Amino acid sequence: DIQMTQSPSSLSASVGDRVTITCRASQSISSYLNWYQQKLGKAPKLLIYAASSLQSGVPSRFSGSGSGTDFTLTISSLQPEDFATYFCQQSSSTPLTFGGGTKVEIK
Amino acid sequence: QVQLQESGPGLVKPSETLSLTCTVSGGSISSYYWSWIRQPPGKGLEWIGYNYYSGSANYNPSLESRVTISLDTSKNQFSLKLSSVTAADTAVYYCARYQSGYVELIDYWGQGTLVTVSS
């Protein structure tokens, strides 16, 4: 199985801050990396697919980058509605696997 | 707009079989891959498996001996059966649509249903 490691596991930030979350794969996954946002008690929502493509309807303050084993999700200016947990997920091979999540909290 | 809704018992006894159904509206299940994913309380996400309408199932090896995902195209539903459950199977179970091909992603999710394994 491909292991996905996210960091940090949690962070505190203020509205307007630039936030960066990283995800590392245990082996190369090319660009088969997706990012999801999950709010408390809700299903995950797709933000970024194929490492850097913005899902339709997702605000442009979200962006993704990387390939191979190292990936980044960036929120350029954190908004109140962005406080949530973020997961990366690899689709390079089955079993599909997810990172452990990064909880973004209000400072 | 595709919508998915899970249904099934919220409480299952140890050693019994967990059975859930996902009803899909706004699109046909006769395309795409249809998946189950679970999340134990306070923990991360675990992919259980998926199936395609042609019957090409793929399961997580960690669960493969206990899992069956099947599709009913006449009802536009798909189901999950997980046998010999233990407390470790307590989780929120999500059904989801998986796109494979040009892109590989999970684009639609159900709201999730909590299943507790307890006597």
Short mmCIF file of C-alpha atoms in Angstrom, two decimals:
data_model
loop_
_atom_site.label_atom_id
_atom_site.label_comp_id
_atom_site.label_asym_id
_atom_site.label_seq_id
_atom_site.Cartn_x
_atom_site.Cartn_y
_atom_site.Cartn_z
CA ASP A 1 0.00 0.00 0.00
CA ILE A 2 1.10 3.58 -0.64
CA GLN A 3 1.34 5.50 2.64
CA MET A 4 0.31 9.15 2.64
CA THR A 5 1.79 11.39 5.32
CA GLN A 6 0.37 14.84 5.93
CA SER A 7 1.90 17.65 7.92
CA PRO A 8 1.16 19.36 10.11
CA SER A 9 -1.62 17.35 11.76
CA SER A 10 -3.13 20.60 12.96
CA LEU A 11 -2.49 24.31 12.71
CA SER A 12 -3.90 27.55 14.04
CA ALA A 13 -4.26 30.49 11.71
CA SER A 14 -6.07 33.78 11.41
CA VAL A 15 -8.47 34.99 8.76
CA GLY A 16 -6.42 36.35 5.88
CA ASP A 17 -3.39 34.15 6.56
CA ARG A 18 -1.69 32.11 3.88
CA VAL A 19 -1.83 28.45 4.84
CA THR A 20 0.23 25.59 3.42
CA ILE A 21 -0.35 21.88 4.03
CA THR A 22 2.00 19.22 2.76
CA CYS A 23 1.44 15.61 1.79
CA ARG A 24 4.15 13.06 1.10
CA ALA A 25 3.67 9.69 -0.60
CA SER A 26 5.75 6.65 0.30
CA GLN A 27 6.50 6.14 -3.40
CA SER A 28 6.02 8.11 -6.58
CA ILE A 29 2.39 8.66 -7.52
CA SER A 30 3.01 11.00 -10.46
CA SER A 31 0.18 13.56 -10.21
CA TYR A 32 -2.49 11.16 -8.93
CA LEU A 33 -3.15 13.26 -5.84
CA ASN A 34 -6.43 14.76 -4.70
CA TRP A 35 -7.29 17.10 -1.83
CA TYR A 36 -10.56 17.12 0.12
CA GLN A 37 -12.05 19.42 2.73
CA GLN A 38 -14.18 17.99 5.50
CA LYS A 39 -16.25 20.06 7.90
CA LEU A 40 -17.47 18.66 11.20
CA GLY A 41 -20.17 16.07 10.69
CA LYS A 42 -20.13 16.40 6.91
CA ALA A 43 -18.87 14.35 3.99
CA PRO A 44 -15.55 15.32 2.39
CA LYS A 45 -15.67 17.73 -0.53
CA LEU A 46 -13.26 17.55 -3.47
CA LEU A 47 -11.11 20.68 -3.78
CA ILE A 48 -8.17 19.78 -6.01
CA TYR A 49 -7.63 16.81 -8.33
CA ALA A 50 -4.62 15.62 -10.29
CA ALA A 51 -2.41 17.56 -7.88
CA SER A 52 -3.17 21.01 -9.25
CA SER A 53 -6.56 21.13 -10.98
CA LEU A 54 -9.25 23.13 -9.22
CA GLN A 55 -12.60 21.35 -8.95
CA SER A 56 -15.51 23.28 -10.43
CA GLY A 57 -17.05 25.70 -7.94
CA VAL A 58 -14.07 25.75 -5.57
CA PRO A 59 -12.75 29.26 -4.79
CA SER A 60 -9.51 30.24 -6.51
CA ARG A 61 -7.78 30.89 -3.17
CA PHE A 62 -7.24 27.13 -3.06
CA SER A 63 -4.34 25.78 -5.10
CA GLY A 64 -2.32 22.60 -5.30
CA SER A 65 1.14 21.75 -6.52
CA GLY A 66 3.65 18.94 -6.66
CA SER A 67 4.34 15.65 -8.37
CA GLY A 68 6.10 12.42 -7.60
CA THR A 69 6.11 12.13 -3.82
CA ASP A 70 5.72 15.68 -2.49
CA PHE A 71 2.58 17.78 -2.72
CA THR A 72 1.23 21.01 -1.29
CA LEU A 73 -2.19 22.51 -0.73
CA THR A 74 -2.20 26.28 -0.32
CA ILE A 75 -4.98 28.57 0.84
CA SER A 76 -3.86 32.02 -0.22
CA SER A 77 -6.07 34.00 2.17
CA LEU A 78 -7.87 31.99 4.81
CA GLN A 79 -11.58 32.69 5.12
CA PRO A 80 -13.90 31.86 8.05
CA GLU A 81 -15.55 29.08 6.05
CA ASP A 82 -12.17 27.39 5.46
CA PHE A 83 -11.78 26.19 9.03
CA ALA A 84 -12.02 22.44 8.52
CA THR A 85 -9.95 19.28 8.17
CA TYR A 86 -8.09 18.66 4.92
CA PHE A 87 -7.14 15.24 3.55
CA CYS A 88 -4.91 14.22 0.69
CA GLN A 89 -5.65 11.00 -1.24
CA GLN A 90 -3.66 9.08 -3.81
CA SER A 91 -5.27 7.48 -6.86
CA SER A 92 -2.12 6.02 -8.38
CA SER A 93 -2.94 2.49 -7.30
CA THR A 94 -5.36 0.52 -5.20
CA PRO A 95 -5.95 0.38 -2.36
CA LEU A 96 -6.75 4.07 -2.52
CA THR A 97 -5.23 5.68 0.55
CA PHE A 98 -5.69 8.94 2.43
CA GLY A 99 -3.45 11.10 4.54
CA GLY A 100 -4.18 11.40 8.22
CA GLY A 101 -5.67 14.87 7.85
CA THR A 102 -4.76 18.42 8.82
CA LYS A 103 -7.13 20.29 11.08
CA VAL A 104 -7.15 24.03 10.44
CA GLU A 105 -8.32 25.92 13.51
CA ILE A 106 -8.95 29.55 14.34
CA LYS A 107 -6.12 31.35 16.12
CA GLN B 1 -26.81 16.96 -9.76
CA VAL B 2 -25.84 13.50 -8.55
CA GLN B 3 -26.91 12.69 -5.01
CA LEU B 4 -26.13 9.65 -2.88
CA GLN B 5 -27.93 8.51 0.26
CA GLU B 6 -26.87 5.69 2.58
CA SER B 7 -29.39 3.58 4.47
CA GLY B 8 -29.22 0.63 6.82
CA PRO B 9 -29.03 -0.38 10.48
CA GLY B 10 -27.12 1.89 12.81
CA LEU B 11 -26.35 -0.91 15.24
CA VAL B 12 -24.89 -4.32 14.42
CA LYS B 13 -23.91 -7.08 16.82
CA PRO B 14 -20.37 -8.48 16.90
CA SER B 15 -19.80 -11.40 14.50
CA GLU B 16 -22.82 -10.42 12.40
CA THR B 17 -22.91 -8.91 8.91
CA LEU B 18 -23.11 -5.17 8.34
CA SER B 19 -25.36 -4.33 5.38
CA LEU B 20 -25.76 -0.86 3.87
CA THR B 21 -27.42 0.42 0.72
CA CYS B 22 -26.66 3.54 -1.25
CA THR B 23 -29.39 5.04 -3.43
CA VAL B 24 -28.15 7.19 -6.30
CA SER B 25 -30.27 9.92 -7.88
CA GLY B 26 -29.54 12.38 -10.66
CA GLY B 27 -27.47 9.89 -12.63
CA SER B 28 -27.24 6.24 -13.61
CA ILE B 29 -24.97 3.77 -11.85
CA SER B 30 -24.40 2.07 -15.21
CA SER B 31 -21.15 3.96 -15.53
CA TYR B 32 -18.45 5.11 -13.12
CA TYR B 33 -17.17 3.15 -10.16
CA TRP B 34 -19.23 3.05 -6.98
CA SER B 35 -17.34 3.02 -3.74
CA TRP B 36 -17.58 2.66 0.03
CA ILE B 37 -15.29 4.55 2.39
CA ARG B 38 -15.38 4.58 6.17
CA GLN B 39 -14.16 6.83 8.97
CA PRO B 40 -13.89 5.60 12.57
CA PRO B 41 -14.92 8.28 15.08
CA GLY B 42 -12.23 10.95 15.33
CA LYS B 43 -9.97 9.19 12.82
CA GLY B 44 -9.02 9.29 9.16
CA LEU B 45 -10.59 7.85 6.04
CA GLU B 46 -10.27 4.25 4.88
CA TRP B 47 -11.22 3.09 1.38
CA ILE B 48 -13.19 -0.16 1.53
CA GLY B 49 -13.52 -0.85 -2.17
CA TYR B 50 -15.46 -0.15 -5.35
CA ASN B 51 -17.35 -1.91 -8.07
CA TYR B 52 -18.29 -1.16 -11.65
CA TYR B 53 -21.62 -2.06 -13.25
CA SER B 54 -19.85 -4.73 -15.30
CA GLY B 55 -18.86 -6.43 -12.06
CA SER B 56 -15.21 -5.43 -11.82
CA ALA B 57 -14.86 -5.16 -8.06
CA ASN B 58 -11.71 -4.05 -6.28
CA TYR B 59 -11.39 -4.28 -2.50
CA ASN B 60 -8.95 -3.11 0.12
CA PRO B 61 -6.79 -6.17 0.90
CA SER B 62 -7.18 -5.42 4.61
CA LEU B 63 -10.92 -6.13 4.32
CA GLU B 64 -11.16 -8.24 1.17
CA SER B 65 -12.02 -11.52 2.90
CA ARG B 66 -15.08 -9.94 4.54
CA VAL B 67 -16.39 -7.45 1.96
CA THR B 68 -18.81 -7.57 -0.94
CA ILE B 69 -19.91 -4.53 -2.94
CA SER B 70 -22.69 -5.17 -5.43
CA LEU B 71 -24.77 -3.06 -7.82
CA ASP B 72 -28.50 -3.21 -8.61
CA THR B 73 -28.95 -1.24 -11.82
CA SER B 74 -32.72 -1.78 -11.81
CA LYS B 75 -32.98 0.19 -8.56
CA ASN B 76 -30.00 2.49 -9.19
CA GLN B 77 -28.54 1.32 -5.90
CA PHE B 78 -25.37 -0.32 -4.70
CA SER B 79 -24.69 -2.10 -1.45
CA LEU B 80 -22.02 -3.03 1.05
CA LYS B 81 -21.83 -6.23 3.04
CA LEU B 82 -19.14 -6.62 5.69
CA SER B 83 -19.15 -9.92 7.55
CA SER B 84 -17.89 -10.96 10.98
CA VAL B 85 -17.83 -7.42 12.32
CA THR B 86 -16.06 -6.36 15.51
CA ALA B 87 -15.93 -3.11 17.45
CA ALA B 88 -13.09 -2.03 15.15
CA ASP B 89 -15.64 -1.78 12.33
CA THR B 90 -17.54 0.99 14.15
CA ALA B 91 -17.36 3.97 11.83
CA VAL B 92 -19.22 6.46 9.69
CA TYR B 93 -19.71 4.73 6.34
CA TYR B 94 -19.82 6.85 3.19
CA CYS B 95 -20.91 5.78 -0.26
CA ALA B 96 -19.27 7.68 -3.08
CA ARG B 97 -18.77 7.91 -6.83
CA TYR B 98 -15.29 7.30 -8.17
CA GLN B 99 -14.24 8.54 -11.59
CA SER B 100 -11.55 6.53 -13.35
CA GLY B 101 -9.95 7.18 -16.69
CA TYR B 102 -8.86 10.65 -17.74
CA VAL B 103 -9.06 11.66 -14.09
CA GLU B 104 -9.02 9.53 -10.96
CA LEU B 105 -11.05 11.07 -8.16
CA ILE B 106 -14.01 10.81 -5.79
CA ASP B 107 -16.42 13.54 -6.81
CA TYR B 108 -19.72 12.77 -5.07
CA TRP B 109 -20.25 11.51 -1.53
CA GLY B 110 -23.25 10.54 0.52
CA GLN B 111 -23.80 12.28 3.84
CA GLY B 112 -22.52 9.24 5.75
CA THR B 113 -24.16 6.89 8.22
CA LEU B 114 -22.79 5.88 11.60
CA VAL B 115 -22.69 2.15 12.22
CA THR B 116 -21.90 1.00 15.74
CA VAL B 117 -20.85 -2.57 16.44
CA SER B 118 -21.98 -3.53 19.92
CA SER B 119 -23.91 -6.24 21.69
#
